[in-house]
Each structure stands twice: as structure tokens, then as C-alpha cells.
Amino acid sequence: MTNSIGEIRDADFLFVIGSNTSEAHPIIAMEMKRAVKRGATLVVADPRAIWMSTIAEKHLHINPGTDVWLLNAMAHVIIEENLIDEEFIKNSTENFEDVKEAVKNYTPEEAEKMTGISAEDIRWTARKYATTKKAGIYYTLGITEHTHGIDNVYALSNLVLMTGHLGKPSAGMNPLRGQNNVQGANDAGATPVFYPGYQKVDDKEVQKKYEKSWGTSLSPNLGLNLNEMMKTAGNKIKAFFVMGEDIVLSEPNVLKLEEGLNQMEFIVIQEPFINETTRFADVVFPSGVFAEKDGTFTNSERRVQRVRKAVEPPGNALADWEILVRLANACGANWDYKNPAEIYSEFVKDTPKFSGISHERLDTEIGTGGKTGLQWPCENPSETGTKYLHENGISRGKGLFQAVSFEPSPELPCEEYGLLLSTGRTLYHYNAATQTRREEGLALKQSEAFIEIHPKDAKKRGIAHKEMVEVRTRRGSIEARALYSRQVRPHCIWMPLHFAEARANVLTNDVGDKITGTASYKICAAEVFKLDTKDHSHDIFPGAFFFEESPELEKELS
Amino acid sequence: MKLKVNGQFVNFSEGETILEVASKVGAEIPTLCHDARLNPVGACRSCLVEVEGSRRLVPSCYQKAEDGMEITTENDRIERHRKTLFALYLTDQPETREQAEPHKTNEIFEFAERYEAPQNWGKMENIREDREDRNPYVNFEPETCISCARCVRYCDEIEGVSAITLADRGSKTTISTVDSLSLLDTTCEMCGGCIDVCPTGAMGEKIPLTKNAKHERELEKVRSTCNFCGVGCQLELNVDKEANDGKGQVVKVTSPPVGETTNDGNLCVKGRFAYEFINHEDRLTEPLVRGEDGQFYPTTWENALEVAAKGLLGVAERHGADSLGFVSSSRCTMEENYLVQKLSRAVFKTNNVHQCAAT
């Protein structure tokens, strides 16, 4: 996020795209609700009706995968009606002409045909966004989990740059991070292309710096990203070390991944629970959960905050960092970290953006914006961190416009697979749900897998509300309960990813974005078949917000 | 702008309430219906103070500060008012403090003790309708409800779902839902904000009650960061240090005070209630190594580490370092992610390291 979470309540325009905020980021949603109560305008662009769309000024009910059409058409309107911030473009950006040229043919009328959103609504949203000073964009995986995810992000940042909605409070570009420490894991360098602090692996100077710091030679080769590792498991990749992820539940196209895992020579897994993936492991290390260890998590707004040990791990389980130290030493290293504070100090020694942060400061000082925790960049101990980015000019020097054009998703509905499947999270569970499905209360609220299907599509297939169905794609099939829903568009189905007995990722496509490798979890072609069970009566709470079948709709359909 | 609180000058800006300005100089004013996140209603009358020139005491949570005001927060008149008020509130509470607060402080008793309110004004008959609710988290105790409506206002103004409401009239008024439905069947999203803001325990947390957790006075609060989504809410893990053979057990999760952290006193259903997995019987307690028969066997750390090291180093030797893949975790700490990439790069000489946030 370029802004802070606390700035959301003061925003005047919120453009929420590809984010089911009230379910995936409930506390950020509270801030948005507060802004709307205060009088801010909220526009939600999402293929599903979601809770947030009920309080939105407009819900842009977009055709899945056509975001570039919507965003380029908004850029088209902003340029055509001269709502751009000329001074900002001139002083702080480069490459604007490319984008101007690229969006020329993206008229709202053409975009209407592709996105299903009226030209009038596209114009209205573009005008309102461009002309409101405190206008923020908020997005999540609905933008990034596509083969053209990076194009979606570029198209959004083009809007930010041409309107100059950057470097100010409540105005900026805000990806809401999905997991507790996505930001911190990336900051730490757990990526194949960066050393800690986003220093490039293929930069010789950086390599030398770390060779000196770590006292050993390092590989100059770029590593494989997660998508590539999963796809080459058992082939190029012969051994895995996996910490804290249930890969055969969370990764796309898992049946293929499982075949790969069966071919692997050695797998080590570090986990608090037995999960779906441990059945492929040779060794399982029992690890502590967050309440059993010290360290830091960094949240969406770049705020580094302390995790503190409250209880001891069960039996002989150990905190992950302790296991890692022991494993490294068993492999011939000579690590001697006494506590996570020491690890943090080593990390900041070679990463200037973070060098003002330490466990000691986090424990003893009030942080950025008068709240707990320090937001990076924070380069020296006398600074209190950075509330919002790019205040004194864009950090890379000039903001770079990136012209993008629409690329259709690779697997769209066809005769054999007539529906478009998207997957996502719900409020009541979390990812692979190894934690949340062990909570009795949450199980009471949401106990089993389901798919949302439009009543029209369900009836065409002879499927009753709450009936068990088979969901099939080119990669595999699962069984789940079908729920009539008007949250989804006709010809679209949606299901949560949390349930091990009905793994959505048996179905999903593992083709990744050309640059990031992020898989296309949001779009694949699927078909739904009635199953011959008489089990209709099940009591199920499908989620925080759901349209039940209504008599009016019944009438409309018949 | 400037005003005087107990004879002391204080600067303030437009829009601030007397309560907000007075708290800047440390004046202690009791409140029940007040919450900094909510629109003030001035319903409970606990926060009344004296304003020079005003005949009646004024609710400080509601009244905006004005330039030149002279405010008194402690004198005989205010003390008399507080004693009377809390004595009256006490008549509508359970007989003893123990009954009234099984595991969380009841602020009526707290204030009654602090302001030495008479405790012998008798007890009113409880005529509020009791309600059972099969929801897993929120317990209703209408007997202690003082109709301050903090919970209802929170549900409406902050969570925005308006699942609970004041029901009935007069002295029967208490908290309920539409048609007295179970919270499970309403728009409630189980954020538990109602429990958190309730000053008496009329809305209480079920898990500590049903599991007989100790009173919060006997628990240690450990400030930490939530392990679910990327908002980074700060939590107070309420720990019973003696439980679990001295290993300790998290028996409740609460939010740090309003204003101190990014989450501003708020939590969601997972942050507040999903803590029982920590002490779940399914937790792994010993390292496991797969035997020749394909089954897992518990073993010592020494042996498990030796097997793991041998396995990983063996593959590196046979197929080269880039045949290894290290999958780190965005659910783990920054420090742990740093160690995984260092393990991959410095020990095994490969940059094949990534984490689950990538997909």
C-alpha cells in the first residue's frame, strides 16, 4: 500500500477492484464503511456482488478477466475529457504518450461490449476518480491472479499516474496483502530474484555484498519462482523443503502437482499440523504457531509489528526459526542466533530501507503515525517511519507509464465446459484452513464446501438449490454443494478454496502470469453435473452475504 | 482555542468534546456508554461535569468544548451525583460482584467501588427476558444490561451489519435480534465487537464461560500480531500461565485500546475467536521420519535433523544445487523467511526460494 490503513477513513473516493474486502480484510472494510458513512463515494468493480457492493454508489458487475478493458477505457475518458494532472505527468512521470496512444481505441462503448459495464458507468467512474482529490485504489487477488495480472496492475497504476493521485494522504495505489506476512516475507528476500530488501540477485555488487556478509560464495543464477518450482516438481526439482504451506491444497492444478511430488527424491515439511501435503514427506518437523514464538510480521501498509511468545509449543515442537538454525547447522553451517532480534539486526545491516528498525525500538517506542509498529522505509533510528510513499517525489525518480493491451484469458468457457469458475476466500476460514477448520465455532458457521451458481444455469442442468453436484474441469473433478446465488453472474460459478475434501485447486489452471508466475486462480472453464444423491436438506451458511432464492426471482425465471 | 479544566489551561481544536479535552490533562471521568469510535449519545450520565455558568451538570462525552469554558471534573456535587448514579445502577445488577463478572470486569461494580457508592439500596427484580442463543461465541446476560446501547451502536456504526437491536420497553429494555433469531441466522458476522464494548458483561464471550476460564485479572496479556490476513491487527493474547502443565494456554483474545494500533480496537471473527487451534489435540509434538514400511515414526530432533540434512545434501550432490526448491511461508515471521532464503542461498547455493504469497 502506498497509503496507510488509517488514511482510508478520510478518503473521498474509493475504487475497490478485485477485492472482497469485508471477507478477506474485515478490518480494512470497517475503515471503508466508516468513510462511506462520512460521505465518501465507494465504487466496487467485481464479477460477484459482495457485501461492499451493497453500500457502494455503483457496483460495476464486470465480466471476469476483462479488467484491462475497464481500466483502459477509464484512462481513455480521463484523457479525452482532459481530466489529467498535466503538471504531475510532466514533472514526475515518463512514457505518458505511449499510454495515450494505447488507450485510444478503448472507448467506453467498446468496453461495454467486453466488460458488461455500461459506457455511462465507466464514464461516471472515470470522471469521479479523476476529479476527486482524495481518491484511492484498493485491489487484491482479483486483479493479480490472472495470466494478465501484471497488465491489470500496470493499467491501474496508469490511472494513478495520469491523475497524480499519489504521494498524498488517502490518495494512492493500495494492494491489500492477503496473508499476515506477505510483505515481510518479500522484504526478507524469500523470492528467487531478490536478496533481502529487494536487491537484485543478478546484480554482481549485491551478490558480492552478501558473499562478504555471509562469508561464502553465492549462486549468480536467478531462481525458479513458486509456479515454476511446482510445475517442475519431480522433474527438474528433485527435493523440496516446505515451511508453513499446504501446497497440495493451495497451489493450482494439484493433481498434476501430486504426480510430481510422487516422483520427488526427498521432501522435508515443517508444520504445526499434519496436513494434506505431509503424506508426501520423508521428514516432518513439528513447528510452533504464532503464539509460541518471537519475531515480526509486516502488514499491508508496510508496518513492521512484533509477534510475541505467549505460550510454549506442545511436546517437543519448536519455533520455526529454531528449527531452521538446527537444520542449517546439521547441513554444515555454523549459525548462532540466540533470538529473532539478532536475526532482525543481521537483516537490516545490509538493507538500508529498514536500517532504522529494530526489535528494541518496536518494543519500546510508539510507532509511525502514533500507532504501534514502524512503517518502512525507515532508514535510521531517529526516524519514525513512512506513513505514505512518494511524498517527496516518486522513489524511482519518475513514475513509469506502461501501455497495456487486452489479452483474453487462456481458458474460457466452451461447449464442453460451459461455465467460468473463479475461486476465493470467505470470512470464516483462512486459506488451507488447517487452523480455522479446527475451530468449533467457525465450523458451525461454515462447515462444508459449496459452489455458487446462478439459478438460470442450475435449472438448465436440473440442479436444485443445496443439491450435491460434481464440478469438473480439464484437470479434475470434485463434489460440492450447489447454492443458487445471484451474487455470481450467469455462466459464472464461484467456490472457496478452504476445503480439503473438495479442493478447488484440483480444478484451477496452473498457467501463470508471464512475469510474476502468479497462477490464474480466477478464471478457468468448468462444467457442473447433477449428482444422484437425495441430500438437499442440509443447513448451510454459505458466507457473510448471500442472495437466497426469492419468489420474485422464481417468477422472473419461469 | 483554550479552556480551563480544574483550573488548568488546555488548548484544543474545534470539534473536540469536553471529555477529550479533559483527558489531555489526565482528568479521570467515568464513562459507560462512551466509545471514541462511536457517535456520542450521552445516555448513561456517568460523565457529567460542571461547566461554569451552566445550571445543570453536562455530559462531557456529548458536549463540544468551547473557547473560554471553565470545567470542573471533581467536586462535592459531582461526587454526590456519581455515588447516587452508580448506587442506582447497582440495584439493577446481580447480588454480588462474583455473580456479575465470571471472567470479565463489570464496570458498574468497578465504578461503584471507586466512587464509594452505597451498595445497600436493595435490588430490583430482574424482568428482562432471558435468551438462549445457539451461536458459538456471544453469550447474552440480559440481567446485567444497562441499555447503554454501545453494542448496538458498534454493530451499526462500525461493523455496519446492524444484527442486534434494543428490544422491549421501559425497565424491560435489553439487547436482542430481529424476531429474537439466533445470531447465526442474522446478518451478524461474529466480529465480537459487542462483547468488547459491553461495560457489564450483558454481552459476554461464550468460550471462556463454557470452559471455566479464570477471571481476566488472573490472566497475563501478551501483545502480538494476528496471524491471519494482511491487515496486521494487534491482539492481546490472554494467557493462563499455569494451564497446560505450566506451558500456558491462550484462553481469550482481546483488542488493545482504541487509538493505539492500526485496528483501532477492532477485530474480526478469526482474530478474536480463532485461537483454540493453538492448543488443539492434533498439534504435532514430535519430529516424524518415514520408515521403510512407508509409515511415519516419531523420533528425536537429532535423528530427524540428520535424516533431513542427509536427504537434502544427497539430492544436491546427485543433481546439483538447482534441483532443490525452498518454499518459505508468508504465514511465518520475517526472521524465519530471512533464514529460509539464507539456508537456500548460503548453505545450498541455490536461488530457488519463494513463498506461498506468490500464488
PDB file of C-alpha atoms in Angstrom, chain A residues 40 43-44 49-50 65 70 97 144 162 182 221 255 278 304 310 321 340 346 349 460 507 510 517 524 528:
ATOM      1  CA  ALA A  40     -17.193   9.177   0.642  1.00  0.00           C
ATOM      2  CA  VAL A  43     -17.288   2.083  -6.344  1.00  0.00           C
ATOM      3  CA  VAL A  44     -16.847  -1.691  -6.361  1.00  0.00           C
ATOM      4  CA  ALA A  49     -21.962  -8.958  -5.815  1.00  0.00           C
ATOM      5  CA  ILE A  50     -20.247  -8.721  -2.433  1.00  0.00           C
ATOM      6  CA  GLY A  65     -10.926 -11.220 -16.913  1.00  0.00           C
ATOM      7  CA  LEU A  70     -12.451  -1.320 -17.977  1.00  0.00           C
ATOM      8  CA  GLU A  97       2.458   9.304 -24.718  1.00  0.00           C
ATOM      9  CA  THR A 144      -3.361 -10.276  -9.800  1.00  0.00           C
ATOM     10  CA  MET A 162      -2.240  10.376 -15.037  1.00  0.00           C
ATOM     11  CA  VAL A 182       3.324 -11.374   2.650  1.00  0.00           C
ATOM     12  CA  ASN A 221      21.678 -17.805 -11.327  1.00  0.00           C
ATOM     13  CA  LEU A 255      -3.440 -33.438  -9.183  1.00  0.00           C
ATOM     14  CA  THR A 278       2.635 -34.195   4.713  1.00  0.00           C
ATOM     15  CA  VAL A 304       6.620  -3.883  10.996  1.00  0.00           C
ATOM     16  CA  ALA A 310       2.806 -16.092  24.833  1.00  0.00           C
ATOM     17  CA  TRP A 321      13.420 -20.137  13.451  1.00  0.00           C
ATOM     18  CA  PRO A 340      14.896 -13.382  16.450  1.00  0.00           C
ATOM     19  CA  GLU A 346      21.556  -9.042  10.650  1.00  0.00           C
ATOM     20  CA  LYS A 349      22.691  -4.445   8.304  1.00  0.00           C
ATOM     21  CA  LYS A 460     -30.779 -25.666 -17.090  1.00  0.00           C
ATOM     22  CA  LEU A 507      -9.887 -27.627 -10.795  1.00  0.00           C
ATOM     23  CA  ASP A 510      -1.703 -23.581 -13.311  1.00  0.00           C
ATOM     24  CA  GLY A 517       4.167 -16.568 -12.337  1.00  0.00           C
ATOM     25  CA  CYS A 524     -10.943 -21.436 -15.869  1.00  0.00           C
ATOM     26  CA  VAL A 528     -21.318 -28.748 -13.262  1.00  0.00           C
TER      27      VAL A 528
END
